Each structure stands twice: as C-alpha cells, then as structure tokens.
mmCIF file of N, CA and C in Angstrom:
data_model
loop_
_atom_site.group_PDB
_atom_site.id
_atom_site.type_symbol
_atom_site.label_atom_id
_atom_site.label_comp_id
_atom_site.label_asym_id
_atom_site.label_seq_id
_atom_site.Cartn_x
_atom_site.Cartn_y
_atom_site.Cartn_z
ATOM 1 N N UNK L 35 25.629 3.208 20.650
ATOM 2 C CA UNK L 35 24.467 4.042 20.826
ATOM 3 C C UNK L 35 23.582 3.426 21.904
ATOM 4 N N UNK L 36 23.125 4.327 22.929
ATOM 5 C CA UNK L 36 22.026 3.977 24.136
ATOM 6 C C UNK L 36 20.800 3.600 23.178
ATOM 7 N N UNK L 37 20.051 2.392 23.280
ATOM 8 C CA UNK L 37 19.159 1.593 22.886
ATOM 9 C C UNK L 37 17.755 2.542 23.441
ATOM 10 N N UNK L 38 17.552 2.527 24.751
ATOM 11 C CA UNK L 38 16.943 3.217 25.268
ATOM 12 C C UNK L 38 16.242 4.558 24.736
ATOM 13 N N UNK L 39 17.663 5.015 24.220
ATOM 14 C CA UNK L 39 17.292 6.467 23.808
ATOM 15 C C UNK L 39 16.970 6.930 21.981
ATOM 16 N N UNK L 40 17.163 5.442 21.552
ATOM 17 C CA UNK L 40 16.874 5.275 20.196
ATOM 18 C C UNK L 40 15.825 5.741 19.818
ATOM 19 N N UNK L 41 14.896 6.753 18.781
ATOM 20 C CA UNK L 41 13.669 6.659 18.399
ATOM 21 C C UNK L 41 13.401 5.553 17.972
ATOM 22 N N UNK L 42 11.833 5.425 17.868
ATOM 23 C CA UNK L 42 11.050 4.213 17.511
ATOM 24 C C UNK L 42 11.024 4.401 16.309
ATOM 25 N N UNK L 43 11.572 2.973 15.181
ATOM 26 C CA UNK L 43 10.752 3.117 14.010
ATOM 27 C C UNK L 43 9.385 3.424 13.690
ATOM 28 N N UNK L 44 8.878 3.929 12.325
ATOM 29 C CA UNK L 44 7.566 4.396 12.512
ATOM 30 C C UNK L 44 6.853 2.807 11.429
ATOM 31 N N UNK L 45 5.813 2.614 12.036
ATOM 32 C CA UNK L 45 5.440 1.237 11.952
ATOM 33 C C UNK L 45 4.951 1.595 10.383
ATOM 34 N N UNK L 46 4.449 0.509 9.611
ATOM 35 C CA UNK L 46 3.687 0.466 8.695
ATOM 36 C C UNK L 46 2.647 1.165 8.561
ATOM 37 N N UNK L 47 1.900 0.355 9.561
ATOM 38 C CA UNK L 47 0.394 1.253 9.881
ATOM 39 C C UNK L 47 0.246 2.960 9.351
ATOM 40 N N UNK L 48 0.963 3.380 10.162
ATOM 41 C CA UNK L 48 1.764 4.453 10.261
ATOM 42 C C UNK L 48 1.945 5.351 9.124
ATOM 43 N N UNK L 49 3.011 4.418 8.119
ATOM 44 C CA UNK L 49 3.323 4.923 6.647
ATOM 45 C C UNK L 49 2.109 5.231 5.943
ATOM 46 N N UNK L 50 1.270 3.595 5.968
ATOM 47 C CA UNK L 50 0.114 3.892 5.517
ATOM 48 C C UNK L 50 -0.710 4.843 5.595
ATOM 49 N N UNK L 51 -0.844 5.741 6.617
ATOM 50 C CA UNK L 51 -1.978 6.353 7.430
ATOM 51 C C UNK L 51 -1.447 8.197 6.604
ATOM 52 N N UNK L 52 -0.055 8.092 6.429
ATOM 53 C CA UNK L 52 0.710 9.556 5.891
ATOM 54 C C UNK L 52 -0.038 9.364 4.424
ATOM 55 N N UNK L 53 0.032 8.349 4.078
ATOM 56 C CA UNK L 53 0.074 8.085 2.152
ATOM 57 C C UNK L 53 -1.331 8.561 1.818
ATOM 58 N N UNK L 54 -2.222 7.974 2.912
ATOM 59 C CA UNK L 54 -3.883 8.585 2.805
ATOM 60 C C UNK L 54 -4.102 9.890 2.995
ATOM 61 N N UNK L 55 -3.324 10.042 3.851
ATOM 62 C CA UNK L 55 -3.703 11.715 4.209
ATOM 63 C C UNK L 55 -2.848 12.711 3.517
ATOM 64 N N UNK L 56 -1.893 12.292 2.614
ATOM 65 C CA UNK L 56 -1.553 12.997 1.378
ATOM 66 C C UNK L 56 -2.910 12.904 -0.024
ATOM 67 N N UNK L 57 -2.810 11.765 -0.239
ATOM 68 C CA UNK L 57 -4.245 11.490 -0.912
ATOM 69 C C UNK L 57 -5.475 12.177 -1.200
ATOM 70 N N UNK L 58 -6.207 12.254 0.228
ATOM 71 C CA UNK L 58 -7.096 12.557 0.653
ATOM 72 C C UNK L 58 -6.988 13.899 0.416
ATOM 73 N N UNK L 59 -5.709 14.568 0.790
ATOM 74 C CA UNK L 59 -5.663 16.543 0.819
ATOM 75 C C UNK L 59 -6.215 16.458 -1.030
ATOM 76 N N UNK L 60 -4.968 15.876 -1.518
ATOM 77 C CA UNK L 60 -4.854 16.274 -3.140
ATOM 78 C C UNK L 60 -6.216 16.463 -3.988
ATOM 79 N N UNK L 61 -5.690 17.191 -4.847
ATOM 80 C CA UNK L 61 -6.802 17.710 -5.698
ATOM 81 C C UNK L 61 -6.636 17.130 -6.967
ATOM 82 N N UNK L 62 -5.697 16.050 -7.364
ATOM 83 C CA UNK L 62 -5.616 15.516 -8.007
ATOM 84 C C UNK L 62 -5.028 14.376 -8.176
ATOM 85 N N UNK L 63 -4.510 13.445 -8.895
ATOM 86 C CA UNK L 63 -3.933 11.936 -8.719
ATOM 87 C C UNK L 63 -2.302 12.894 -8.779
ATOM 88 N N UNK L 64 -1.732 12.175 -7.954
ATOM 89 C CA UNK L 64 -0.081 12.894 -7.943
ATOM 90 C C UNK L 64 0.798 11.176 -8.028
ATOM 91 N N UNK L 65 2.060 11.267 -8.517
ATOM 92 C CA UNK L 65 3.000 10.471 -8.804
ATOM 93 C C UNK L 65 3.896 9.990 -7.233
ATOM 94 N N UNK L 66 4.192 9.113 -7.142
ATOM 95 C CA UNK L 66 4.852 8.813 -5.974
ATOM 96 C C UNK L 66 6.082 9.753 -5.218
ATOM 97 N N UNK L 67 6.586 10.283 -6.224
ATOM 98 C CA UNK L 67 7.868 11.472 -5.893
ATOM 99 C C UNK L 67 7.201 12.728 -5.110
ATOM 100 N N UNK L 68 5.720 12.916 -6.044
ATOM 101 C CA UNK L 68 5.171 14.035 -5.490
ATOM 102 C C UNK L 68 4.963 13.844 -4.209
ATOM 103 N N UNK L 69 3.949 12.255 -3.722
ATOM 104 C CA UNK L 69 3.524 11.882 -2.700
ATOM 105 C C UNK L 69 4.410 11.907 -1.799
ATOM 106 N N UNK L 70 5.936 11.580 -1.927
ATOM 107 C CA UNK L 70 6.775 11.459 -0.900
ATOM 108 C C UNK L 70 7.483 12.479 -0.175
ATOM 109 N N UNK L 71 7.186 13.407 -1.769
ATOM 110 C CA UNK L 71 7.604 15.369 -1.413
ATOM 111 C C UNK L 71 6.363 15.960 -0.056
ATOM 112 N N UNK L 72 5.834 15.568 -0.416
ATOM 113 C CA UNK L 72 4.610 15.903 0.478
ATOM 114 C C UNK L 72 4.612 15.395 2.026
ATOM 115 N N UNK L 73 5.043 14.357 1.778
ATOM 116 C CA UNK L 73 5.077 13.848 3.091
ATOM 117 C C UNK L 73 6.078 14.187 3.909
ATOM 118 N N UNK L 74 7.408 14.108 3.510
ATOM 119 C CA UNK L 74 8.515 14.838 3.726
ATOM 120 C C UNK L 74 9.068 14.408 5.155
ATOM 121 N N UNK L 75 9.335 13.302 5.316
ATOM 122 C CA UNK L 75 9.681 12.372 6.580
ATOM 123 C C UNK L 75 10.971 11.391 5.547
ATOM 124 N N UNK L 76 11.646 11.289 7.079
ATOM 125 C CA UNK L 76 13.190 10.818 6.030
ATOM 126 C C UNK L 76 12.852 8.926 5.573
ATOM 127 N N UNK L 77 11.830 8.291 5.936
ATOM 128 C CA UNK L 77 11.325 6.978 5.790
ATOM 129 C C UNK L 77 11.626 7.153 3.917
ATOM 130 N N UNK L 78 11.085 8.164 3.604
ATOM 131 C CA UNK L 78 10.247 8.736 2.076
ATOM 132 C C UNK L 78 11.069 9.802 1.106
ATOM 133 N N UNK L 79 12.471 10.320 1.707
ATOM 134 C CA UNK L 79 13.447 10.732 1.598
ATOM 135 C C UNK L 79 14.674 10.723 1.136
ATOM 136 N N UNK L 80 14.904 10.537 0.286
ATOM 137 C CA UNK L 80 16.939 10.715 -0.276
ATOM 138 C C UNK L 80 17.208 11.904 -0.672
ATOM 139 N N UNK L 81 18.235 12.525 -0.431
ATOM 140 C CA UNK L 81 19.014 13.481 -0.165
ATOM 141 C C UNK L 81 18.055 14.479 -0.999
ATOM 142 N N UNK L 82 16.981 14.705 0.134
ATOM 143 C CA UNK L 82 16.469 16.100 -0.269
ATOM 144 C C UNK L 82 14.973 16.284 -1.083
ATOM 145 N N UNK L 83 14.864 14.930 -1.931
ATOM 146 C CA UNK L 83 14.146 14.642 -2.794
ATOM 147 C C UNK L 83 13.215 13.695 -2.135
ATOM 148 N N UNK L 84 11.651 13.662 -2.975
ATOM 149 C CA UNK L 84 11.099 12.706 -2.569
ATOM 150 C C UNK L 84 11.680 11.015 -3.410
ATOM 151 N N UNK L 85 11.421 9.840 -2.419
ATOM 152 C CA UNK L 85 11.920 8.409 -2.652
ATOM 153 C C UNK L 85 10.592 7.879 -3.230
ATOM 154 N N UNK L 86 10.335 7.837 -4.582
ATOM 155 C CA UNK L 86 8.350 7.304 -4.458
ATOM 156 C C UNK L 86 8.659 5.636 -4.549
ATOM 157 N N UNK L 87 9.979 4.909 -4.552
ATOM 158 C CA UNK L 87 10.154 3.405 -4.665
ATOM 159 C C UNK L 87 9.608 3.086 -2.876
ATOM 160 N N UNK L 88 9.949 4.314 -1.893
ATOM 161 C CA UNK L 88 9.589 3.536 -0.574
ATOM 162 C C UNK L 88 8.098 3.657 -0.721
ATOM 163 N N UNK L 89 7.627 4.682 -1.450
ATOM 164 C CA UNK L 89 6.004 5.066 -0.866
ATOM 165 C C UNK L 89 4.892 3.853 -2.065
ATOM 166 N N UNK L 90 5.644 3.188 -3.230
ATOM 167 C CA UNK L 90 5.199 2.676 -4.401
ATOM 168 C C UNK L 90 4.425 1.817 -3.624
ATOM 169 N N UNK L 91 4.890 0.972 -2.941
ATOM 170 C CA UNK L 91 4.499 -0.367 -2.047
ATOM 171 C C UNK L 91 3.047 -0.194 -1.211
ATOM 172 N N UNK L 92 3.193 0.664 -0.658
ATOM 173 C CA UNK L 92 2.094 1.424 0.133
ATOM 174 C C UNK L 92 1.113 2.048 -0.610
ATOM 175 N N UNK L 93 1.232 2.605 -1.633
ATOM 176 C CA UNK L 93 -0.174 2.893 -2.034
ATOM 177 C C UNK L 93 -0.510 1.819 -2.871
ATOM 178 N N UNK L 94 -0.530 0.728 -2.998
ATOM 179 C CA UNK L 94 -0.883 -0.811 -3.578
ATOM 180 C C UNK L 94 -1.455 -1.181 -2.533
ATOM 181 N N UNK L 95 -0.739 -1.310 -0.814
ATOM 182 C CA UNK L 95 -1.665 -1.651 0.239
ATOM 183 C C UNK L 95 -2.622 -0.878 -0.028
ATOM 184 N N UNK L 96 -2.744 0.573 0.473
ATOM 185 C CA UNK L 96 -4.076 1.072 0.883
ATOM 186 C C UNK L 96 -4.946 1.134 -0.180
ATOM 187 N N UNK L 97 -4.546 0.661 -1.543
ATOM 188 C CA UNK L 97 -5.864 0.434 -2.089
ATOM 189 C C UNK L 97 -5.922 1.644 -2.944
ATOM 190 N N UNK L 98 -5.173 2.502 -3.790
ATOM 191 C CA UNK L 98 -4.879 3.916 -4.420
ATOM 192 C C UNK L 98 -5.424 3.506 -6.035
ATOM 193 N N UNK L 99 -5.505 4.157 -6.675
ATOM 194 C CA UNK L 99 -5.879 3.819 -7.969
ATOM 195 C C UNK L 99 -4.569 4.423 -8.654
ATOM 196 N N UNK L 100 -4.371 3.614 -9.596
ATOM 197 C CA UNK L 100 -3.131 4.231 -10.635
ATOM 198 C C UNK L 100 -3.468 4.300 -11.940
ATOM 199 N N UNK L 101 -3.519 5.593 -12.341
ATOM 200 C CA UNK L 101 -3.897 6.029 -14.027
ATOM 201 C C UNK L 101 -3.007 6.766 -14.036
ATOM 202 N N UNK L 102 -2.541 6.727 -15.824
ATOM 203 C CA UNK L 102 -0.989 7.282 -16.315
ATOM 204 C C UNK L 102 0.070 7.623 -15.054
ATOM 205 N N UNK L 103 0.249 6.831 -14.635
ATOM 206 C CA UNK L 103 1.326 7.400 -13.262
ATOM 207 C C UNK L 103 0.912 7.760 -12.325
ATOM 208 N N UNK L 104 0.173 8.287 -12.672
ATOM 209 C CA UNK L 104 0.076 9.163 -11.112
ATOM 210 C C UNK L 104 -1.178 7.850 -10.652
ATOM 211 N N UNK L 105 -1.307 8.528 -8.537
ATOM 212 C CA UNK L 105 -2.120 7.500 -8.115
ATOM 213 C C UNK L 105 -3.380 8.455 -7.132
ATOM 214 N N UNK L 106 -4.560 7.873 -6.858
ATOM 215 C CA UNK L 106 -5.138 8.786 -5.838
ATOM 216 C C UNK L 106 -6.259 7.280 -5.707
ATOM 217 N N UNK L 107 -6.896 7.580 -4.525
ATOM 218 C CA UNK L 107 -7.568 6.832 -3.613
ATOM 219 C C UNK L 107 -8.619 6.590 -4.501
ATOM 220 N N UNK L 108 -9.541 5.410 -4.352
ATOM 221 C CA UNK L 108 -10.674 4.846 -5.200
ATOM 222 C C UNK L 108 -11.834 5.553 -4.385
ATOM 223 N N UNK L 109 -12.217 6.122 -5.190
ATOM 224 C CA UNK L 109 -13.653 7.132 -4.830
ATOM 225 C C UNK L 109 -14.825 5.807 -4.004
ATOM 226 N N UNK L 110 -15.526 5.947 -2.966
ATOM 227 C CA UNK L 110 -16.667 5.494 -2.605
ATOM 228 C C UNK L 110 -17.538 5.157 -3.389
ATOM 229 N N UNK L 111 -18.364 3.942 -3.554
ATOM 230 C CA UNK L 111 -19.018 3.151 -3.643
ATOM 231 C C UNK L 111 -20.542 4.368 -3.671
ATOM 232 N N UNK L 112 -21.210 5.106 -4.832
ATOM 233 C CA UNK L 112 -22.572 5.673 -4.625
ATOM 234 C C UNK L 112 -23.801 4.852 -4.762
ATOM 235 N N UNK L 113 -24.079 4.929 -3.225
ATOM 236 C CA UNK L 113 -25.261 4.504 -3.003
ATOM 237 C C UNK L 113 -26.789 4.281 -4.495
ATOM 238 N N UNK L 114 -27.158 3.989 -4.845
ATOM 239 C CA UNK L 114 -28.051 3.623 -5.782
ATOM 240 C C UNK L 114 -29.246 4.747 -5.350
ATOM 241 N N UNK L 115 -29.432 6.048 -6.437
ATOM 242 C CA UNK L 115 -29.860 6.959 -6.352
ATOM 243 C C UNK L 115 -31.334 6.868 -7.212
ATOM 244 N N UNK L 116 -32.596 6.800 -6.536
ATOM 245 C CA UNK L 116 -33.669 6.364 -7.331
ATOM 246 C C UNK L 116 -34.087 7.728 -8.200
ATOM 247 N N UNK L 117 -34.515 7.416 -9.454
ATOM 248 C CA UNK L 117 -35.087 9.178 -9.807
ATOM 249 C C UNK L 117 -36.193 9.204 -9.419
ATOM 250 N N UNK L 118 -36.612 10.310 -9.642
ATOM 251 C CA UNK L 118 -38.589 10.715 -9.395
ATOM 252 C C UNK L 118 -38.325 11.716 -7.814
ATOM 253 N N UNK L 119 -39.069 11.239 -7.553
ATOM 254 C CA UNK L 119 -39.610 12.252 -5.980
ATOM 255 C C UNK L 119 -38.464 11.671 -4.907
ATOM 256 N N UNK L 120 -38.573 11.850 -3.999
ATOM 257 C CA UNK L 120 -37.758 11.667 -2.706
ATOM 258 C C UNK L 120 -38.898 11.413 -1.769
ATOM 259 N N UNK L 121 -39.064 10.589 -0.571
ATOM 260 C CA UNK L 121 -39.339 10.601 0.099
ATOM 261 C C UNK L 121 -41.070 9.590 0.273
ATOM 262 N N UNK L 122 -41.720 10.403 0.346
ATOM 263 C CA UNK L 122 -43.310 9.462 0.500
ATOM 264 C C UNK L 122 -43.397 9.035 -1.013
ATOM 265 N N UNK L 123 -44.532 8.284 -0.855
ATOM 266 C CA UNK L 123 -44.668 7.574 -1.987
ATOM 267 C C UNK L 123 -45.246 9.132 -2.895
ATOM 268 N N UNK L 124 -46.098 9.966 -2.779
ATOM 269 C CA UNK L 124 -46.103 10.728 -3.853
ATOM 270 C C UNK L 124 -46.826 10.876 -4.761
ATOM 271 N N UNK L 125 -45.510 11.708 -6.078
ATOM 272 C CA UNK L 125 -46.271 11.649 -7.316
ATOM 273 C C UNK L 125 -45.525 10.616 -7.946
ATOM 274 N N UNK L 126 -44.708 10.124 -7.474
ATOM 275 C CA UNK L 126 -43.264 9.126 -8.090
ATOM 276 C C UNK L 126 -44.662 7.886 -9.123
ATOM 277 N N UNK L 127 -44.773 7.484 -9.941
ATOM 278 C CA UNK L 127 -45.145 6.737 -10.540
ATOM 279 C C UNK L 127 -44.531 5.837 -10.115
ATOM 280 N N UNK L 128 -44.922 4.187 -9.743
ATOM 281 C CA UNK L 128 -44.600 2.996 -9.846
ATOM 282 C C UNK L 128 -43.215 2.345 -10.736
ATOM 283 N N UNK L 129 -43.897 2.952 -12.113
ATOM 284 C CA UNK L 129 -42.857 2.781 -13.183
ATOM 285 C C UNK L 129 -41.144 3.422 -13.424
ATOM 286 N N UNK L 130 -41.099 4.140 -12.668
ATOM 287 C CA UNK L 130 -40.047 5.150 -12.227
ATOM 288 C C UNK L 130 -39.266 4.330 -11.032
ATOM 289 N N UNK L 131 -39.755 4.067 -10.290
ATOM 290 C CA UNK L 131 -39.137 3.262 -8.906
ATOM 291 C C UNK L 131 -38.173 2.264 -9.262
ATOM 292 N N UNK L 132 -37.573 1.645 -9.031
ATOM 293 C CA UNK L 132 -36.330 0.639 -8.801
ATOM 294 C C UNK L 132 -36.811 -0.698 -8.493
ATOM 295 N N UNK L 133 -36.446 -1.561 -8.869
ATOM 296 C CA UNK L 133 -37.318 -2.984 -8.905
ATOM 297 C C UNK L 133 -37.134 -3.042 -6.832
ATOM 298 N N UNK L 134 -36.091 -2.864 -6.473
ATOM 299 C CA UNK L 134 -36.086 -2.899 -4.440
ATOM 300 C C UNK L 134 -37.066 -2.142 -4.310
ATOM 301 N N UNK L 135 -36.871 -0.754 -4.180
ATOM 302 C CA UNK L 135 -37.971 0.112 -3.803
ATOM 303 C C UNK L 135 -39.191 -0.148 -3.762
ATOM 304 N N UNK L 136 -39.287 -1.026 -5.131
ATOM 305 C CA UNK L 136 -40.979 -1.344 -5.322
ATOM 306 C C UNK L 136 -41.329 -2.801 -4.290
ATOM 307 N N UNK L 137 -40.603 -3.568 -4.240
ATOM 308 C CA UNK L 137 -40.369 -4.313 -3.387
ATOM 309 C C UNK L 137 -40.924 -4.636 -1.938
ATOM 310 N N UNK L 138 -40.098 -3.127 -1.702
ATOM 311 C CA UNK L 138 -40.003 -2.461 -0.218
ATOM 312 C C UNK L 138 -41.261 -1.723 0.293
ATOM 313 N N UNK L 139 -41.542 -0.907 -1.021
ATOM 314 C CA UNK L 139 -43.061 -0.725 -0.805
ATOM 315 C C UNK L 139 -43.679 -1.588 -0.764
ATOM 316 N N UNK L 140 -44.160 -2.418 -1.698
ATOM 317 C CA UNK L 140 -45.179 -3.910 -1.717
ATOM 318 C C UNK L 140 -45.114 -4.491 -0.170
ATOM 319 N N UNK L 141 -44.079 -4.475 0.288
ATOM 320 C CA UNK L 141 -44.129 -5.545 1.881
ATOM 321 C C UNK L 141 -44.751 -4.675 2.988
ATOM 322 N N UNK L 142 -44.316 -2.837 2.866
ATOM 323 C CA UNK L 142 -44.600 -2.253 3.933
ATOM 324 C C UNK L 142 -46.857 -2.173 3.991
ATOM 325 N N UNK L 143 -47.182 -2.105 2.359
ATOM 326 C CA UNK L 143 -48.506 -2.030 2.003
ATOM 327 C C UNK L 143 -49.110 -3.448 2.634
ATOM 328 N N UNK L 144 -48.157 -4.500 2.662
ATOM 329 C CA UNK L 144 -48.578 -6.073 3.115
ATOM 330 C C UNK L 144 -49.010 -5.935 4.698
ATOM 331 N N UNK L 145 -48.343 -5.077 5.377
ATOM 332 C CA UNK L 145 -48.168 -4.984 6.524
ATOM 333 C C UNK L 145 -49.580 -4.525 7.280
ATOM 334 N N UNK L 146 -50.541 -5.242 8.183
ATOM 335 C CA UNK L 146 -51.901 -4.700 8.140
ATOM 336 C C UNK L 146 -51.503 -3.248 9.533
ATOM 337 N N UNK L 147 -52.401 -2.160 9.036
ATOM 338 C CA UNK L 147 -51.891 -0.718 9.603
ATOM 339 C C UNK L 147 -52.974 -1.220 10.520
ATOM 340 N N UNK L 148 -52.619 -0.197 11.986
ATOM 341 C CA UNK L 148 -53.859 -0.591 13.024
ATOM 342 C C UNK L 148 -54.931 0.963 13.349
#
C-alpha cells in the first residue's frame, strides 16, 4: 500500500472531541454502545454495531459522569446565587446578603467617594 496515500489516523484529541459532542447533543446520560452508535465512525465500530469498550476509555478522560451505566458530562460549577434583590444595595436587608457580598460592600463604603 502507497504510504502517501494512506488516511491519517484520527488522533485522540479528536476521539475525545466526538464523545463530547455526542454528550453535549443528548438529552440524557446514554451507555457507551449508544455513544458509539451515535458517533458512527469505524474507530467506535464492529460489524455494524456500536464498540462502547473503544469509547469506555474516553469518556473517563473527558471527565463524563457515570450513574447506573449510562454516562453524560458533569454539569458546571453554579456560580453562588445570593437571595433578596439583585443589583444596588436596595431593599436587600444586610441579614439576607452572603458573608462576601457583605464584605464587598463594607470595602466599597470604606472607599472615600469624591
């Protein structure tokens, strides 16, 4: 076989990058067979069927969560949501605020206004 004219293996990176963006579509945690049905590249492939032993490895890299079998991506980190008002200081009571917030206020009040 001409070397030259060989396709390129498809790198890791690569694999990785399919496994997320199966993930990411789903509407729910799916099993590796599903994931590999989905992807549907012969890396992820035996005769016809999805392979989830090639794709198992890879969603451990990227970091997937696994409950009863099935796997899907670890939800984002939510920001620390204060209750009361939004925005200016307000009607928000003191007591309501977040020990930072209050903090954050106290230093900006420190600050002499001109």
């Amino acid at each position: 076989m001409n070397q030259e004219s060989k396709p390129v293996a498809m790198t890791e990176e690569a694999r990785k990058e399919r496994v997320r963006e199966v993930l990411r579509a789903a509407s729910e945690p799916l099993g590796p067979i599903q994931i590999a049905e989905r992807i549907g590249e012969a890396w992820c492939m035996w005769n016809g069927s999805g392979f989830g032993s090639a794709v198992t490895p890879l969603l451990r890299k990227v970091g997937a969560k696994k409950t009863s079998g099935k796997w899907s991506l670890k939800a984002a980190p939510v920001a620390e949501v204060e209750p009361g008002c939004v925005g200016e200081m307000g009607l928000t009571p003191p007591g309501v605020m977040s020990h930072a917030r209050w903090e954050q206020l106290k230093a900006e009040m420190a600050v002499p206004q001109q």
